Amino acid sequence: MSNWDNTAGPAGDSVGQTSRSSAFRASARRHGVSDDAITRLLWSMEPAVYFDWKDPESVRPGDRVIGHIGGAPELPLDVAWEVGAIFVASFDLAALPRTLFDDGLPREGHLLLFTSSDAADGRALHIPPGTGTAVPPVPVPTEEELSFGSSHPVLDRWTMVASRDDAWDAHAWLIGEAYEGLRGDVEAEEGEWQAQLEAAVEEYAAKVGVRPAMVRSTDKLRGVQQNPHGSWDFCTDDFQRLREEAVLELRDGPERFDEVYDRAWRQLPEQPLLHLATFNLESLRYGWGEGEISWMISRDDLRAGRFDAVEFHWFG
């Protein structure tokens, strides 16, 4: 049974709804993966949903449809579609693949992403189930707004179809070139940390029989951003060092992972941002933009579902 269909963890707990670690650790242990390797994977990996774009007319019955790109958004009745708020995508959160590796996303409602007409800003909106919604007319800029450079292009509509049933992203600066990491010239201690993480991936792949996709890809939900975000600049070494300290600490009590992981995040010099979603501007046919637009979110805001607190970044 693939992870797409796996909806129950240990003792019948719903996958992704117990803790970050419990279902994944229990499954990996059953396959003989060591607790040390499991701790390194849970610490350094982020689950990702990669997706393909399809013309709505070409969607097949077996496709895993997770939302759509472009066109017009379906918005709550009390939310206006403002001029210059370019609708990018709507994810059906209930349709996302459910895996043993918790991604921290809610599993109901819709997540909508917007950018600005100059791709300099963006926001996210979570619409809970049961919310009254409607598709508003496309905003039309006034003459004054046009004179100040405002515009409101509507992106072509595509269907998003999940493309991989198992996908992780390693924080790129924590893993070596064999996994398309970004840094090949590392200090001796960091090189050792990278090698330990790579060995954990290899152990998991050999014993579980599944090698999750790990690609530097755009067009994905969660995972890790393609370009390292600046909020990690002063946290990388601490994050890796705390991981190896946790491996030792948890050997006598691996079930305490969540407690130790939470404590480690509080010890970091600042709270680095996690990746929420990325789209390629050229693929969106934005007209003039190049590079990737990304929505980032703090760990606390993700866990609390505060998607109105996302930060938007354009990597040109």
Coordinates of C-alpha atoms in Angstrom, one line a residue:
M1 CA 0.0 0.0 0.0
S2 CA 1.5 3.4 -1.0
N3 CA 1.8 6.3 1.4
W4 CA -0.9 8.0 -0.6
D5 CA -3.5 5.5 0.8
N6 CA -2.0 5.2 4.2
T7 CA -4.3 7.0 6.5
A8 CA -3.7 5.4 9.9
G9 CA -0.6 5.4 12.0
P10 CA 0.3 3.5 15.2
A11 CA -2.8 2.5 17.3
G12 CA -5.0 3.8 14.5
D13 CA -3.9 7.3 14.9
S14 CA -4.5 9.4 11.8
V15 CA -1.4 10.0 9.8
G16 CA 0.0 13.6 10.2
Q17 CA -2.4 14.3 13.1
T18 CA -0.6 12.8 16.1
S19 CA 2.9 14.4 16.2
R20 CA 5.7 15.2 13.8
S21 CA 7.4 11.9 14.6
S22 CA 5.2 9.1 15.9
A23 CA 3.8 7.5 12.7
F24 CA 7.0 7.9 10.7
R25 CA 9.2 6.4 13.4
A26 CA 6.9 3.5 14.0
S27 CA 6.8 2.7 10.3
A28 CA 10.5 3.0 9.8
R29 CA 11.3 0.9 12.9
R30 CA 9.1 -1.9 11.5
H31 CA 11.4 -2.0 8.5
G32 CA 14.5 -2.1 10.6
V33 CA 15.7 1.5 10.2
S34 CA 17.8 2.5 13.2
D35 CA 16.5 5.2 15.6
D36 CA 19.6 7.3 14.9
A37 CA 18.8 7.4 11.2
I38 CA 15.1 8.2 11.9
T39 CA 16.1 11.1 14.2
R40 CA 18.4 12.6 11.6
L41 CA 15.6 12.3 8.9
L42 CA 12.9 13.7 11.1
W43 CA 15.2 16.6 12.0
S44 CA 16.4 17.6 8.6
M45 CA 13.8 16.7 6.1
E46 CA 10.6 18.4 5.0
P47 CA 7.8 16.5 3.2
A48 CA 6.9 18.0 -0.1
V49 CA 4.1 17.7 -2.6
Y50 CA 5.3 18.0 -6.2
F51 CA 2.7 18.5 -8.9
D52 CA 2.3 18.6 -12.6
W53 CA 0.2 21.1 -14.6
K54 CA -2.6 19.8 -16.8
D55 CA -5.1 21.3 -19.2
P56 CA -8.4 20.8 -17.4
E57 CA -9.6 18.9 -20.5
S58 CA -6.8 16.4 -20.3
V59 CA -7.3 15.3 -16.6
R60 CA -7.8 11.6 -16.4
P61 CA -10.0 9.7 -13.8
G62 CA -6.8 8.3 -12.1
D63 CA -5.2 11.7 -11.7
R64 CA -4.7 13.0 -8.1
V65 CA -6.2 16.5 -8.5
I66 CA -5.1 18.8 -5.7
G67 CA -6.3 22.2 -6.9
H68 CA -5.9 24.6 -9.8
I69 CA -3.7 27.4 -11.0
G70 CA -4.9 30.7 -12.4
G71 CA -8.3 31.7 -13.6
A72 CA -10.6 33.2 -10.9
P73 CA -10.5 32.4 -7.2
E74 CA -13.4 31.3 -5.1
L75 CA -13.4 33.7 -2.2
P76 CA -15.3 34.1 1.1
L77 CA -18.3 36.4 0.7
D78 CA -16.8 39.0 2.9
V79 CA -13.4 39.0 1.1
A80 CA -12.9 41.3 -2.0
W81 CA -10.7 40.5 -4.9
E82 CA -8.7 43.6 -5.0
V83 CA -7.1 45.2 -8.1
G84 CA -3.5 44.0 -8.4
A85 CA -4.0 40.9 -6.2
I86 CA -3.1 38.3 -8.9
F87 CA -4.6 34.9 -8.1
V88 CA -1.9 32.2 -8.4
A89 CA -3.4 28.9 -7.1
S90 CA -5.9 27.2 -4.9
F91 CA -5.0 23.9 -3.1
D92 CA -7.7 21.5 -2.0
L93 CA -6.1 20.6 1.3
A94 CA -8.3 17.5 1.8
A95 CA -7.0 16.1 -1.5
L96 CA -3.3 16.4 -0.7
P97 CA -1.4 13.1 -0.4
R98 CA -1.3 11.9 3.2
T99 CA 2.0 10.4 4.2
L100 CA 3.7 9.2 7.4
F101 CA 5.9 12.3 7.4
D102 CA 3.7 15.1 8.8
D103 CA 3.9 18.3 6.7
G104 CA 2.1 20.6 9.3
L105 CA -0.7 21.6 6.9
P106 CA -4.4 21.5 7.8
R107 CA -6.3 18.7 6.0
E108 CA -9.5 20.5 5.3
G109 CA -10.5 23.6 3.4
H110 CA -8.5 25.4 0.7
L111 CA -5.3 27.4 0.6
L112 CA -5.2 30.2 -1.8
L113 CA -2.0 32.0 -3.0
F114 CA -1.8 35.5 -4.4
T115 CA 1.0 37.7 -5.8
S116 CA 1.0 41.4 -6.8
S117 CA 0.9 42.7 -10.3
D118 CA 4.6 43.4 -10.2
A119 CA 5.4 40.1 -8.3
A120 CA 6.9 42.2 -5.5
D121 CA 4.4 41.0 -2.8
G122 CA 2.1 38.2 -2.0
R123 CA -0.2 36.7 0.5
A124 CA -2.0 33.4 1.4
L125 CA -5.5 32.8 2.5
H126 CA -6.9 29.7 4.2
I127 CA -10.6 29.1 3.7
P128 CA -12.0 26.7 6.3
P129 CA -14.7 24.2 5.1
G130 CA -18.3 25.4 5.4
T131 CA -17.3 29.0 4.5
G132 CA -19.7 30.7 2.2
T133 CA -17.8 31.5 -1.0
A134 CA -18.4 32.9 -4.5
V135 CA -16.3 33.6 -7.6
P136 CA -16.1 37.4 -8.0
P137 CA -15.8 39.2 -11.3
V138 CA -12.2 40.1 -12.4
P139 CA -11.2 43.5 -10.9
V140 CA -10.9 46.3 -13.5
P141 CA -8.3 49.0 -12.7
T142 CA -9.5 52.6 -12.7
E143 CA -7.8 55.2 -15.0
E144 CA -6.0 56.5 -11.9
E145 CA -4.7 53.0 -10.9
L146 CA -3.6 52.4 -14.5
S147 CA -1.7 55.7 -14.4
F148 CA 0.2 54.5 -11.4
G149 CA 1.2 51.3 -13.1
S150 CA -1.5 49.0 -11.7
S151 CA -2.7 46.1 -13.8
H152 CA -4.7 42.9 -13.2
P153 CA -3.7 40.1 -15.5
V154 CA -5.5 36.8 -15.1
L155 CA -3.3 33.8 -15.3
D156 CA -4.2 30.8 -17.5
R157 CA -6.1 28.2 -15.7
W158 CA -4.4 24.8 -15.2
T159 CA -5.2 21.8 -13.0
M160 CA -2.7 20.7 -10.4
V161 CA -2.1 17.0 -10.3
A162 CA 0.2 15.5 -7.6
S163 CA 3.1 13.8 -9.3
R164 CA 5.0 11.8 -6.6
D165 CA 3.7 9.7 -3.8
D166 CA 6.8 10.0 -1.7
A167 CA 8.8 13.2 -1.7
W168 CA 11.1 14.9 0.8
D169 CA 13.4 17.9 0.5
A170 CA 16.5 18.1 2.6
H171 CA 17.4 21.6 3.8
A172 CA 19.8 22.0 0.9
W173 CA 22.7 23.3 3.0
L174 CA 22.5 20.2 5.2
I175 CA 23.2 17.6 2.5
G176 CA 25.9 17.0 0.0
E177 CA 26.3 17.0 -3.8
A178 CA 24.9 13.5 -4.2
Y179 CA 21.5 14.9 -3.3
E180 CA 21.9 18.1 -5.3
G181 CA 23.0 20.1 -2.3
L182 CA 24.1 23.7 -2.8
R183 CA 27.4 23.7 -0.9
G184 CA 30.2 21.4 -1.9
D185 CA 33.0 23.2 0.0
V186 CA 32.2 22.6 3.7
E187 CA 34.2 22.6 6.9
A188 CA 35.3 19.2 8.3
E189 CA 32.7 19.1 11.0
E190 CA 29.9 20.1 8.6
G191 CA 31.1 17.5 6.1
E192 CA 30.7 14.9 8.8
W193 CA 27.2 16.1 9.6
Q194 CA 26.3 15.9 5.9
A195 CA 27.7 12.4 5.5
Q196 CA 25.7 11.2 8.5
L197 CA 22.5 12.6 7.0
E198 CA 23.2 11.1 3.6
A199 CA 23.9 7.7 5.3
A200 CA 20.5 8.0 7.0
V201 CA 18.8 8.5 3.7
E202 CA 20.6 5.5 2.2
E203 CA 19.7 3.3 5.2
Y204 CA 16.0 4.3 4.9
A205 CA 16.0 3.6 1.1
A206 CA 17.7 0.2 1.5
K207 CA 15.5 -1.1 4.3
V208 CA 12.1 0.5 3.4
G209 CA 12.5 -0.1 -0.3
V210 CA 11.4 3.5 -1.1
R211 CA 13.7 6.3 -2.1
P212 CA 11.7 9.5 -1.8
A213 CA 12.1 12.1 -4.5
M214 CA 14.7 14.7 -3.5
V215 CA 15.0 17.2 -6.3
R216 CA 15.6 21.0 -6.4
S217 CA 12.2 21.6 -7.9
T218 CA 9.9 24.5 -8.2
D219 CA 6.1 24.1 -8.4
K220 CA 5.6 22.4 -5.1
L221 CA 3.9 22.7 -1.8
R222 CA 6.0 22.6 1.4
G223 CA 9.4 20.9 1.2
V224 CA 12.3 23.3 1.1
Q225 CA 12.8 26.4 -1.0
Q226 CA 15.1 26.2 -4.0
N227 CA 17.2 29.0 -2.9
P228 CA 18.3 29.0 0.8
H229 CA 16.3 31.7 2.6
G230 CA 18.4 34.3 4.5
S231 CA 16.8 33.6 7.8
W232 CA 18.9 30.4 7.9
D233 CA 22.2 32.2 7.5
F234 CA 23.0 32.3 11.2
C235 CA 21.2 29.0 12.2
T236 CA 22.7 26.3 9.9
D237 CA 25.6 25.2 12.1
D238 CA 23.4 25.4 15.3
F239 CA 20.7 23.4 13.6
Q240 CA 23.1 20.6 12.6
R241 CA 24.9 20.5 15.9
L242 CA 21.6 20.3 17.8
R243 CA 20.6 17.4 15.6
E244 CA 23.7 15.4 16.5
E245 CA 23.2 16.2 20.1
A246 CA 19.6 15.0 19.9
V247 CA 20.7 11.7 18.3
L248 CA 22.7 11.0 21.4
E249 CA 20.1 12.3 23.8
L250 CA 17.3 10.3 22.2
R251 CA 19.0 6.9 22.2
D252 CA 17.5 6.0 25.5
G253 CA 14.1 7.7 24.7
P254 CA 13.4 8.2 21.0
E255 CA 9.7 8.8 21.8
R256 CA 10.8 12.2 23.2
F257 CA 11.7 13.5 19.7
D258 CA 9.0 16.1 19.6
E259 CA 10.0 17.5 23.0
V260 CA 13.7 17.7 22.0
Y261 CA 13.0 19.1 18.6
D262 CA 10.7 21.9 20.0
R263 CA 13.4 22.8 22.6
A264 CA 16.1 23.0 19.9
W265 CA 14.0 25.4 17.8
R266 CA 13.7 27.7 20.8
Q267 CA 17.5 27.6 21.2
L268 CA 18.3 28.8 17.7
P269 CA 19.5 32.4 17.5
E270 CA 16.4 33.3 15.4
Q271 CA 13.5 31.4 14.0
P272 CA 14.3 30.5 10.4
L273 CA 11.4 30.5 8.0
L274 CA 9.9 27.3 6.5
H275 CA 8.9 26.9 2.9
L276 CA 5.2 26.9 2.1
A277 CA 5.0 27.0 -1.7
T278 CA 6.9 27.9 -4.9
F279 CA 5.9 28.6 -8.5
N280 CA 8.0 29.4 -11.5
L281 CA 7.1 32.8 -12.9
E282 CA 7.9 31.7 -16.5
S283 CA 5.7 28.7 -16.2
L284 CA 2.9 30.9 -14.9
R285 CA 3.3 32.9 -18.1
Y286 CA 3.4 36.0 -16.1
G287 CA 4.5 38.0 -19.1
W288 CA 7.7 39.7 -17.8
G289 CA 8.9 37.9 -14.7
E290 CA 11.7 35.4 -14.4
G291 CA 12.7 33.3 -11.4
E292 CA 10.6 31.8 -8.6
I293 CA 8.0 33.3 -6.3
S294 CA 7.8 31.7 -2.9
W295 CA 5.6 31.9 0.2
M296 CA 7.5 31.4 3.5
I297 CA 6.1 30.9 7.0
S298 CA 7.5 30.6 10.5
R299 CA 7.2 27.3 12.2
D300 CA 4.9 28.7 14.9
D301 CA 2.6 30.3 12.4
L302 CA 2.4 27.0 10.3
R303 CA 1.5 25.0 13.4
A304 CA -1.1 27.5 14.4
G305 CA -2.5 27.8 10.9
R306 CA -1.8 31.6 10.7
F307 CA -1.4 31.7 6.9
D308 CA -2.1 35.4 6.9
A309 CA 1.4 35.8 8.4
V310 CA 3.3 34.4 5.4
E311 CA 6.2 36.2 4.0
F312 CA 6.6 36.5 0.2
H313 CA 9.9 36.3 -1.6
W314 CA 10.9 36.5 -5.3
F315 CA 14.1 34.8 -6.2
G316 CA 15.1 36.3 -9.6

